[in-house]
Amino acid sequence: MCGIVGYVGKRQAAPILLEGLHRLEYRGYDSAGIAIGGKTRLQIAKRKGRVRELDELRPLRFKGTFGIAHTRWATHGEPSDRNAHPHCDASGRYAVVHNGIVENAAALKAQLVEHGCVFTSDTDTEVFAHLIALMDDGSPLEAVVGAVLRRIVGAYGLAVADAHRPGTLVVARNGSPVVLGIGDSEMFVASDPSALVRHTTSVVHLNDGEIAAVRADGYETRTLDGAPTSSTPSTIAWKDEAFDKGTFDHYMRKEIAEQPDAVRRTLSGRLDTRFQTAHLGGVTMAARDLLDVRRVKILGCGTARIAGAVGADLIEQLARIPADAEAASEFRYRNAVIERDTLYIAVSQSGETFDTIAAVQEVKRKGGRVMGVVNAAGSTIARECGQGIYLHAGPEVSVVSTKTFTCTAVAFTLLAIHLGRLRDLSVANGARLIGALQELPDRIAAILEREPEIASLAKLVAPAEHAFFIGRAAGHAVAAEGALKLKEISYLHAEAYPAAELKHGPLALISPQTPTIVILPRDSLFSKNISTIEEIKARGGPVIAITHPGDAPTKFDGAIEVPALEPELDPLLLNIPMQLLAYHVALLRGTNIDQPRNLAKSVTVE
Ligand code: F6R
């Protein structure tokens, strides 16, 4: 959500920043801009639309060896040229790019207007530029920006350039990530390491409340009050090539195809065939503490929450510990009771989702124990939690999550086996599940080969304006994920319901134009699901079943038969065809699959 990139060094900054913006475009794509420090002034180009539209303003002609750039996902003010970042003071000396929200922007703006400042945008960000200009007393830029930030209420990841202090960038973080990339006599800054990996793998993640002065020969970090802080560089494991689309038309399709390998990495080194359990090196809680856990509460947003619901079901089934998943955004504000014997688990692909971070902090503040299930190593949630399970799914660039849903469900399967084997899960059941997990990547690959069948089913769904997804137990979570995927990328209105709930209201909307996609494993609830399907068919509703091979008493309008593995892993497998279904419906409807309207990857604002 919004991307920041900055450079200071010996090379020309513009090409580096523009390439970084293209890399970050998945974080926000309604406008983009760049400021390059020349000898005496900043050269600025900004524009509504995609980064390629900014390219048309020819910012590559700007000469200078330091600068900042931004790709925006609008919060304050509509997407427009004037609201695009960077924002400047009246003289054009200072340029600011910002992710986050300034909560006291209106009050600050009123004071600045009284001082004679003229605002040229509707953004909250512009207050930074005017305040810096007003408060610059000749101290080092980091001290001036620190003083400004002490007046700000809200969240920010911020980068500032000053035409009169060439060769220095100041960046700061409060609630929105900022990473420094250490090069050879050059430094990079970004809101997301993906913009840096082409240049360096040595990075420093700023902490909340930290400000950094960044120069070609290094950096210093401080608190807003100027007290020095220490920071240890870490190494990014993700390779630059992982960010390429390769031969695929869309990142989403590439990431769907990567699932067998991604799952292999999630499983790697974690299957213990001696004790038929899972070995989770990042879970530092001792076995006896895990035995004391009486409840598990999983927190996340969107797909992460839904994957958490699959996880909750697995933990309840395999470890017999009551578990549920809740939207982190709700949890953080409802003054939740934090229990000593509850294990809280934060789930996040990016590790930077604002609501999930806030929920983790709320648990910690009240003395609860929390672990993370996170993809991005070194991210805020990973660091806040201090223990947990990394997915190792590799970077996910498409705005919609696919492989990280699957890998999160796999990570929860491992955790559920681990917790279960500390309790009543037998050796035989442990062995059964470990064996199934070993087979899982090949099973996923086999489902992916069914793409032509799934693409032809998409033709049934694409003309509809509404669709239902139904399932029971973990199948309901899978239905929820299917509906979310479809609505996000095809803009088709899709709702998920527990199958039996249909008759309590939504059945009124069933018609020949409203397809229902049914998650139909051959489990103990199969015949119950068939009864629901009959109710839909009796009202003329088309039914598409995502199911296992075998005779069914009902004729479906379409079906994908996925060979069964073990019941606990079925939800995960039944989800794969739905990813492809959503993808092909979106292709037929001609939408922007990787960057759907109004959305952005990694929601770092409330
Ligand atoms: C849906 C999707 C979002 C994210 C949600 C949480 O396809 O991608 O719903 O799952 O914004 O993001 P993370 O996992 O980064 O915390």
XYZ file of C-alpha atoms and ligand atoms in Angstrom:
622
model
C 0.000 0.000 0.000
C 1.905 2.993 -1.355
C 5.540 2.445 -2.174
C 8.544 4.545 -1.286
C 11.957 4.270 -2.856
C 15.018 6.453 -2.418
C 18.636 6.522 -3.546
C 21.797 8.349 -2.612
C 25.178 7.503 -4.114
C 27.380 8.057 -7.127
C 25.092 6.812 -9.866
C 22.288 8.699 -11.569
C 19.293 8.338 -9.242
C 16.417 8.587 -11.749
C 16.769 5.183 -13.476
C 17.231 3.432 -10.124
C 14.174 5.099 -8.637
C 11.971 4.471 -11.660
C 12.932 0.820 -11.745
C 12.180 0.669 -8.003
C 8.770 2.251 -8.616
C 7.907 -0.369 -11.224
C 8.880 -3.005 -8.674
C 6.713 -1.405 -6.007
C 3.733 -0.732 -8.207
C 1.822 -3.646 -6.704
C 1.780 -1.637 -3.465
C -0.361 1.114 -4.969
C -0.999 2.230 -8.477
C -3.195 5.291 -8.697
C -0.427 7.864 -9.099
C 3.349 8.107 -9.003
C 6.053 10.710 -8.679
C 9.765 11.342 -8.353
C 12.058 14.078 -6.989
C 15.717 14.158 -8.012
C 18.276 16.398 -6.345
C 20.195 18.477 -8.844
C 22.984 20.937 -8.044
C 20.722 23.585 -6.505
C 17.135 22.463 -6.806
C 14.890 19.444 -6.910
C 13.495 18.254 -10.219
C 10.018 16.875 -9.782
C 7.615 14.904 -11.959
C 4.374 13.394 -10.756
C 1.224 12.202 -12.315
C -2.053 10.373 -11.825
C -2.001 6.819 -13.146
C 0.543 4.078 -13.478
C 4.316 4.369 -13.315
C 4.489 3.968 -17.098
C 2.425 7.164 -17.352
C 4.994 8.898 -15.158
C 7.671 7.595 -17.560
C 5.947 9.624 -20.277
C 6.987 12.827 -18.450
C 10.569 11.709 -19.150
C 11.936 11.888 -15.587
C 14.992 10.026 -16.884
C 16.276 13.369 -18.148
C 16.625 14.549 -14.512
C 20.296 14.508 -13.570
C 21.276 13.993 -9.960
C 22.642 11.386 -7.609
C 20.023 11.467 -4.871
C 16.265 11.407 -4.844
C 13.010 9.921 -3.646
C 9.988 8.470 -5.439
C 6.525 7.185 -4.624
C 3.689 5.108 -5.985
C 0.367 5.917 -4.344
C -2.782 4.224 -3.090
C -5.018 7.152 -2.213
C -6.112 7.762 1.372
C -6.456 11.568 1.706
C -7.580 13.096 -1.564
C -8.609 11.482 -4.828
C -6.007 10.101 -7.221
C -4.897 13.142 -9.273
C -1.751 14.877 -10.487
C -1.863 17.387 -7.633
C -2.332 14.713 -4.969
C 0.487 12.521 -6.259
C 3.657 12.494 -4.141
C 6.280 13.978 -3.695
C 4.805 17.003 -1.933
C 6.815 20.181 -1.536
C 6.838 23.394 0.453
C 6.074 26.651 -1.397
C 9.707 27.190 -2.443
C 10.057 23.666 -3.822
C 13.153 23.135 -1.685
C 11.922 20.197 0.385
C 10.227 17.114 -1.056
C 8.404 14.498 0.980
C 6.980 11.068 0.142
C 4.798 9.394 2.744
C 2.939 6.176 3.425
C 0.361 6.199 6.220
C -2.121 8.704 7.587
C -1.584 11.906 9.555
C -4.485 11.984 11.997
C -4.001 15.591 13.099
C -3.532 16.854 9.530
C -6.594 19.130 9.665
C -5.420 20.917 12.836
C -1.845 21.258 11.553
C -3.066 22.518 8.203
C -5.194 25.197 9.887
C -2.136 26.416 11.845
C 0.035 26.394 8.720
C -2.547 28.332 6.730
C -2.498 30.957 9.510
C 1.259 31.196 8.941
C 0.538 31.962 5.303
C 1.229 28.507 3.832
C -0.691 27.798 0.650
C -1.672 24.172 0.166
C -1.676 22.802 -3.339
C -3.066 19.307 -2.680
C -5.809 17.607 -0.673
C -3.332 15.260 1.004
C -2.338 14.996 4.628
C 1.278 14.526 3.461
C 1.703 18.136 2.394
C 1.770 19.264 6.052
C 5.169 17.575 6.440
C 6.731 19.693 3.680
C 5.389 22.998 5.043
C 6.315 22.124 8.628
C 9.876 21.196 7.629
C 10.266 24.476 5.733
C 8.904 26.442 8.691
C 10.929 24.652 11.356
C 14.277 24.368 9.531
C 16.694 26.251 11.784
C 19.849 25.060 10.041
C 20.280 21.980 12.243
C 20.997 18.684 10.486
C 17.996 17.626 8.415
C 17.323 14.608 10.647
C 17.017 16.916 13.667
C 14.581 19.204 11.817
C 12.476 16.261 10.610
C 12.599 14.749 14.138
C 11.160 17.973 15.565
C 8.414 17.967 12.914
C 7.542 14.344 13.600
C 7.111 15.045 17.286
C 4.105 17.167 16.253
C 2.564 14.435 14.094
C -0.159 12.111 15.311
C -0.610 9.126 13.030
C 1.273 6.570 11.019
C 4.077 7.197 8.625
C 6.849 5.754 6.584
C 8.522 8.896 5.312
C 11.384 10.014 3.104
C 12.566 13.615 2.814
C 14.983 15.282 0.409
C 16.276 18.863 0.701
C 17.764 20.637 -2.318
C 20.138 22.533 -0.040
C 21.473 19.445 1.700
C 22.455 17.339 -1.309
C 23.564 13.814 -0.659
C 21.380 13.282 2.421
C 18.016 11.612 2.658
C 16.075 11.449 5.896
C 13.660 8.608 6.473
C 11.475 7.802 9.448
C 9.054 5.139 10.488
C 6.016 4.979 12.702
C 3.645 2.143 11.839
C 4.550 1.951 8.153
C 7.676 0.062 7.085
C 10.947 1.617 5.968
C 13.988 -0.433 4.989
C 17.515 0.821 4.332
C 19.560 -1.039 1.718
C 23.325 -0.945 2.168
C 25.323 -0.751 -1.062
C 28.928 -0.114 -1.968
C 29.311 3.655 -1.458
C 25.610 4.007 -2.105
C 22.478 3.596 -0.027
C 18.895 2.773 -0.893
C 15.684 3.259 1.015
C 12.349 1.608 0.381
C 9.068 0.744 1.979
C 9.510 -2.854 0.867
C 12.718 -4.867 0.322
C 11.436 -5.973 -3.109
C 12.580 -2.591 -4.459
C 16.099 -3.211 -3.166
C 16.973 -6.812 -3.999
C 18.298 -5.921 -7.445
C 20.977 -3.765 -5.755
C 21.690 -5.250 -2.357
C 20.623 -7.999 0.007
C 21.980 -6.268 3.112
C 19.158 -4.349 4.775
C 18.232 -2.605 7.998
C 14.578 -2.491 9.050
C 13.789 0.722 10.907
C 11.799 0.386 14.110
C 8.789 2.507 14.959
C 9.915 5.838 16.346
C 13.260 5.714 14.507
C 14.617 8.278 12.097
C 17.654 7.759 9.855
C 20.015 10.079 8.051
C 21.150 8.234 4.948
C 24.217 9.233 2.940
C 26.229 7.461 0.230
C 28.788 6.297 2.774
C 26.380 5.008 5.412
C 23.547 5.815 7.756
C 22.802 6.780 11.352
C 19.621 5.913 13.197
C 18.171 7.883 16.100
C 15.013 8.351 18.080
C 12.880 11.377 17.240
C 14.560 13.104 20.189
C 17.977 12.528 18.676
C 19.235 9.694 20.894
C 21.351 7.279 18.812
C 19.891 3.796 18.283
C 21.691 0.670 17.151
C 20.659 -1.457 14.223
C 22.032 -4.694 12.863
C 21.819 -5.348 9.112
C 20.126 -8.559 8.022
C 20.203 -10.410 4.715
C 17.207 -10.728 2.400
C 16.817 -14.312 1.230
C 14.556 -13.510 -1.733
C 16.305 -13.518 -5.097
C 15.763 -10.780 -7.658
C 14.536 -13.302 -10.273
C 11.700 -14.309 -7.953
C 10.088 -10.961 -8.732
C 9.932 -11.613 -12.479
C 6.757 -12.773 -14.169
C 8.729 -15.245 -16.268
C 6.681 -16.776 -19.063
C 3.357 -16.102 -17.343
C 0.905 -13.383 -18.339
C 0.144 -12.519 -14.731
C 1.885 -12.762 -11.381
C -1.265 -14.388 -9.999
C -1.009 -17.237 -12.493
C 2.715 -17.586 -11.829
C 2.138 -17.707 -8.091
C -0.622 -20.306 -8.504
C 1.827 -22.405 -10.539
C 4.546 -21.997 -7.908
C 2.476 -23.696 -5.223
C 4.021 -27.169 -5.380
C 7.505 -25.690 -4.862
C 6.306 -23.151 -2.324
C 4.683 -25.933 -0.280
C 7.900 -27.987 -0.501
C 9.735 -25.027 1.023
C 7.136 -24.615 3.798
C 7.579 -28.303 4.622
C 11.344 -28.414 4.192
C 13.141 -29.691 7.290
C 9.923 -29.736 9.282
C 8.649 -33.303 8.856
C 9.853 -35.527 11.668
C 9.343 -39.124 10.520
C 11.000 -40.512 13.632
C 8.385 -39.232 16.062
C 5.741 -38.677 13.339
C 5.380 -35.043 14.222
C 6.392 -31.642 12.919
C 9.625 -29.964 13.851
C 9.131 -26.204 14.077
C 12.426 -24.509 14.876
C 10.895 -21.022 15.033
C 8.402 -22.001 17.738
C 10.423 -21.304 20.840
C 7.737 -22.105 23.427
C 8.750 -25.175 25.389
C 6.665 -28.334 24.986
C 5.375 -28.024 28.562
C 4.170 -24.464 27.882
C 2.452 -25.632 24.706
C 0.767 -28.320 26.795
C -0.723 -25.602 28.986
C -2.431 -23.959 26.000
C -6.202 -24.249 26.465
C -7.354 -22.101 23.544
C -5.936 -20.785 20.281
C -6.991 -17.454 18.828
C -5.840 -16.712 15.284
C -5.717 -13.107 14.082
C -5.352 -11.829 10.529
C -7.082 -9.947 7.744
C -8.639 -11.009 4.445
C -7.128 -14.151 3.008
C -4.765 -14.441 5.975
C -7.755 -14.608 8.329
C -9.471 -17.177 6.137
C -6.319 -19.323 6.042
C -6.334 -18.894 9.817
C -9.875 -20.303 9.912
C -8.628 -23.399 8.088
C -5.841 -23.511 10.688
C -8.278 -23.170 13.586
C -10.254 -26.128 12.299
C -7.078 -28.215 11.981
C -5.916 -27.328 15.492
C -9.314 -28.187 16.917
C -9.478 -31.497 15.020
C -5.907 -32.679 15.517
C -4.967 -31.200 18.886
C -8.489 -30.956 20.364
C -7.790 -27.389 21.488
C -10.678 -24.956 20.954
C -9.537 -22.550 18.245
C -11.000 -19.788 16.150
C -9.893 -17.091 13.737
C -10.948 -13.471 14.044
C -10.437 -10.355 11.927
C -7.500 -8.550 13.520
C -9.239 -5.232 12.828
C -12.179 -6.223 15.057
C -10.089 -7.835 17.751
C -7.878 -4.803 18.309
C -10.805 -2.524 19.118
C -13.162 -4.720 21.087
C -11.204 -4.731 24.313
C -10.771 -8.501 24.078
C -10.139 -10.565 27.180
C -6.561 -11.838 26.975
C -6.164 -15.179 28.696
C -2.952 -16.559 30.125
C -3.514 -20.024 28.670
C -4.564 -18.838 25.204
C -2.047 -18.927 22.393
C -2.516 -15.994 19.993
C -1.303 -16.474 16.434
C -0.936 -13.584 13.985
C -1.119 -14.553 10.313
C 0.221 -12.312 7.569
C 1.856 -12.680 4.192
C 3.477 -9.252 4.252
C 3.993 -9.040 7.987
C 3.098 -5.360 7.616
C -0.709 -5.278 7.766
C -1.521 -2.406 10.080
C -4.563 -3.975 11.748
C -2.727 -7.224 12.405
C 0.279 -5.403 13.869
C -2.077 -3.449 16.136
C -3.772 -6.683 17.273
C -0.387 -8.240 18.096
C 0.575 -5.170 20.090
C -2.732 -5.290 21.961
C -2.143 -8.939 22.915
C 1.414 -8.173 24.038
C 0.351 -5.092 25.977
C -2.076 -7.224 27.958
C 0.562 -9.880 28.633
C -0.641 -12.513 26.135
C 1.583 -14.961 24.273
C 1.690 -14.484 20.537
C 3.421 -16.193 17.649
C 3.448 -15.348 13.945
C 2.704 -17.288 10.784
C 4.364 -14.927 8.343
C 5.851 -14.964 4.849
C 8.058 -11.870 4.832
C 11.145 -12.500 6.950
C 12.188 -9.611 9.163
C 8.805 -7.926 8.746
C 7.170 -6.033 11.582
C 4.824 -8.851 12.612
C 7.652 -11.394 12.530
C 9.760 -9.143 14.721
C 6.915 -8.206 17.084
C 6.030 -11.857 17.621
C 9.619 -13.029 18.014
C 8.607 -16.648 17.379
C 6.502 -18.584 14.930
C 6.552 -20.173 11.517
C 7.916 -18.605 8.350
C 6.119 -19.735 5.205
C 9.157 -19.536 2.882
C 6.645 -19.159 0.031
C 8.857 -16.629 -1.763
C 7.665 -13.151 -2.704
C 4.002 -12.756 -3.596
C 3.619 -9.886 -6.034
C 0.067 -10.243 -7.294
C -2.244 -8.193 -5.101
C -4.377 -11.249 -4.428
C -2.939 -13.969 -2.232
C -2.831 -17.480 -3.630
C 0.311 -19.392 -2.762
C 0.485 -17.848 0.684
C -3.053 -19.060 1.467
C -1.933 -22.579 0.645
C 1.374 -22.299 2.496
C -0.358 -20.807 5.541
C -2.755 -23.765 5.607
C 0.270 -26.075 5.363
C 2.037 -24.227 8.194
C -1.073 -24.644 10.348
C -1.219 -28.327 9.485
C 2.342 -28.634 10.824
C 1.474 -26.695 13.960
C -1.693 -28.738 14.515
C 0.279 -31.982 14.169
C 2.908 -30.648 16.572
C 0.302 -29.616 19.157
C -1.640 -32.818 18.550
C 1.363 -35.090 19.020
C 2.042 -33.375 22.366
C -1.483 -34.474 23.292
C -3.690 -37.255 21.972
C -2.811 -37.501 18.291
C -1.566 -41.066 17.879
C 1.678 -42.108 16.212
C -0.402 -43.759 13.487
C -2.356 -40.573 12.813
C 0.825 -38.526 12.929
C 2.380 -40.877 10.362
C -0.746 -40.728 8.182
C -0.630 -36.931 8.087
C 3.131 -36.654 7.631
C 2.846 -39.085 4.715
C 0.029 -37.037 3.206
C 2.024 -33.818 3.551
C 4.909 -35.451 1.681
C 2.526 -36.195 -1.180
C 0.886 -32.782 -1.115
C 3.115 -30.866 -3.588
C 2.602 -33.511 -6.303
C -1.141 -33.545 -5.661
C -1.281 -29.796 -6.087
C 0.715 -30.100 -9.321
C -1.790 -32.702 -10.592
C -4.718 -30.357 -9.875
C -2.972 -27.532 -11.731
C -2.872 -29.737 -14.814
C -6.670 -29.660 -14.866
C -6.613 -25.989 -15.849
C -8.348 -26.468 -19.256
C -11.373 -28.073 -17.529
C -11.502 -25.294 -14.959
C -11.176 -22.642 -17.680
C -14.167 -24.079 -19.447
C -16.208 -24.038 -16.199
C -15.318 -20.360 -15.856
C -17.546 -19.736 -18.890
C -20.550 -20.700 -16.750
C -19.631 -18.205 -14.042
C -18.276 -15.251 -16.043
C -21.657 -13.948 -17.352
C -23.201 -13.893 -13.848
C -23.348 -10.783 -11.688
C -23.760 -12.702 -8.420
C -22.446 -16.047 -7.182
C -22.680 -18.007 -3.965
C -19.965 -20.182 -2.474
C -21.011 -22.690 0.150
C -19.312 -25.300 2.297
C -19.414 -26.800 5.752
C -16.814 -26.799 8.533
C -13.373 -26.136 6.983
C -15.161 -26.247 3.620
C -16.865 -23.005 4.617
C -13.489 -21.291 5.013
C -12.547 -22.589 1.572
C -15.818 -21.203 0.194
C -15.018 -17.848 1.800
C -11.596 -17.795 0.146
C -13.117 -18.746 -3.229
C -15.656 -15.929 -2.974
C -13.011 -13.396 -1.924
C -10.736 -14.339 -4.829
C -13.564 -14.121 -7.351
C -14.859 -10.751 -6.176
C -11.394 -9.206 -5.919
C -10.259 -9.895 -9.454
C -13.439 -10.336 -11.505
C -15.610 -7.725 -9.704
C -18.373 -10.306 -9.690
C -20.402 -10.130 -6.480
C -19.642 -13.345 -4.613
C -20.802 -14.337 -1.133
C -19.831 -17.325 0.956
C -22.169 -19.038 3.402
C -22.015 -22.105 5.600
C -24.050 -24.460 3.396
C -26.871 -24.942 5.889
C -27.302 -21.181 6.302
C -28.525 -20.819 2.746
C -32.059 -21.783 3.657
C -32.108 -19.155 6.413
C -32.218 -16.286 3.956
C -29.875 -16.254 0.953
C -31.914 -18.935 -0.848
C -34.274 -16.075 -1.748
C -31.634 -14.875 -4.215
C -31.091 -18.166 -6.026
C -32.043 -17.969 -9.682
C -30.901 -19.457 -13.015
C -28.543 -16.484 -13.308
C -26.882 -17.050 -9.919
C -24.415 -19.945 -9.848
C -23.496 -21.612 -6.569
C -20.059 -23.143 -6.148
C -20.186 -25.937 -3.603
C -17.162 -27.227 -1.700
C -18.104 -30.859 -1.568
C -15.562 -33.216 -0.020
C -16.634 -36.829 0.371
C -16.741 -36.572 4.137
C -19.395 -37.314 6.750
C -21.294 -34.187 5.650
C -21.486 -35.202 1.977
C -25.161 -36.188 2.073
C -26.072 -33.023 4.015
C -24.400 -30.974 1.297
C -26.301 -32.907 -1.361
C -29.579 -31.941 0.334
C -28.578 -28.269 0.174
C -27.665 -28.683 -3.484
C -31.112 -30.187 -4.171
C -32.687 -27.112 -2.577
C -30.692 -24.878 -4.915
C -31.488 -26.958 -7.994
C -35.192 -26.980 -7.112
C -35.073 -23.186 -7.472
C -33.321 -23.333 -10.845
C -29.881 -22.343 -9.542
C -26.858 -23.701 -11.442
C -24.479 -25.695 -9.210
C -20.752 -26.209 -9.703
C -19.191 -28.748 -7.365
C -15.556 -28.803 -6.316
C -15.518 -32.362 -5.151
C -13.879 -35.790 -5.096
C -14.440 -38.510 -7.690
C -17.410 -40.829 -7.108
C -21.086 -41.122 -7.896
C -23.255 -38.299 -6.668
C -27.054 -38.559 -6.422
C -27.320 -35.096 -8.004
C -26.324 -33.959 -11.462
C -24.183 -30.829 -11.308
C -24.040 -28.137 -13.959
C -20.303 -28.389 -13.718
C -17.813 -30.193 -11.508
C -14.112 -30.420 -10.842
C -13.161 -33.713 -9.278
C -10.041 -33.506 -7.137
C -8.658 -36.863 -5.962
C -8.910 -37.137 -2.164
C -5.768 -37.288 -0.023
C -6.500 -37.228 3.709
C -9.638 -35.474 4.999
C -7.605 -32.913 6.976
C -5.832 -31.756 3.812
C -8.879 -31.779 1.546
C -9.849 -28.135 2.155
C -6.428 -27.059 1.044
C -6.629 -29.114 -2.157
C -10.225 -28.119 -2.911
C -9.132 -24.488 -2.821
C -6.690 -24.841 -5.721
C -9.337 -25.184 -8.499
C -11.087 -22.109 -7.130
C -7.967 -20.003 -7.593
C -7.901 -21.039 -11.239
C -11.649 -20.537 -11.549
C -11.357 -16.943 -10.287
C -8.385 -16.360 -12.591
C -10.215 -17.590 -15.691
C -13.435 -15.744 -14.867
C -11.361 -12.560 -14.535
C -9.628 -13.288 -17.857
C -13.023 -13.671 -19.523
C -14.243 -10.439 -17.958
C -11.089 -8.604 -19.019
C -10.165 -7.149 -15.650
C -6.737 -6.125 -14.396
C -5.882 -9.349 -12.611
C -2.667 -8.444 -10.805
C -3.744 -4.970 -9.800
C -7.490 -4.992 -9.235
C -9.281 -1.685 -8.893
C -9.197 0.015 -5.484
C -6.891 -2.599 -3.956
C -3.202 -2.732 -3.113
C -0.874 -5.283 -1.624
C -0.078 -4.991 2.062
C -2.547 -2.708 3.796
C -0.360 -0.559 6.003
C -3.114 1.877 6.986
C -6.122 1.390 9.230
C -6.739 -11.200 -0.630
C -5.622 -10.536 0.005
C -5.852 -9.733 1.232
C -4.757 -10.020 2.255
C -4.918 -9.124 3.495
C -3.883 -9.431 4.558
O -6.370 -11.861 -1.786
O -4.515 -10.647 -0.458
O -7.115 -9.991 1.759
O -4.830 -11.360 2.624
O -4.816 -7.783 3.117
O -2.588 -9.258 4.080
P -1.353 -9.895 4.812
O -1.433 -11.364 4.672
O -0.161 -9.310 4.128
O -1.433 -9.481 6.259
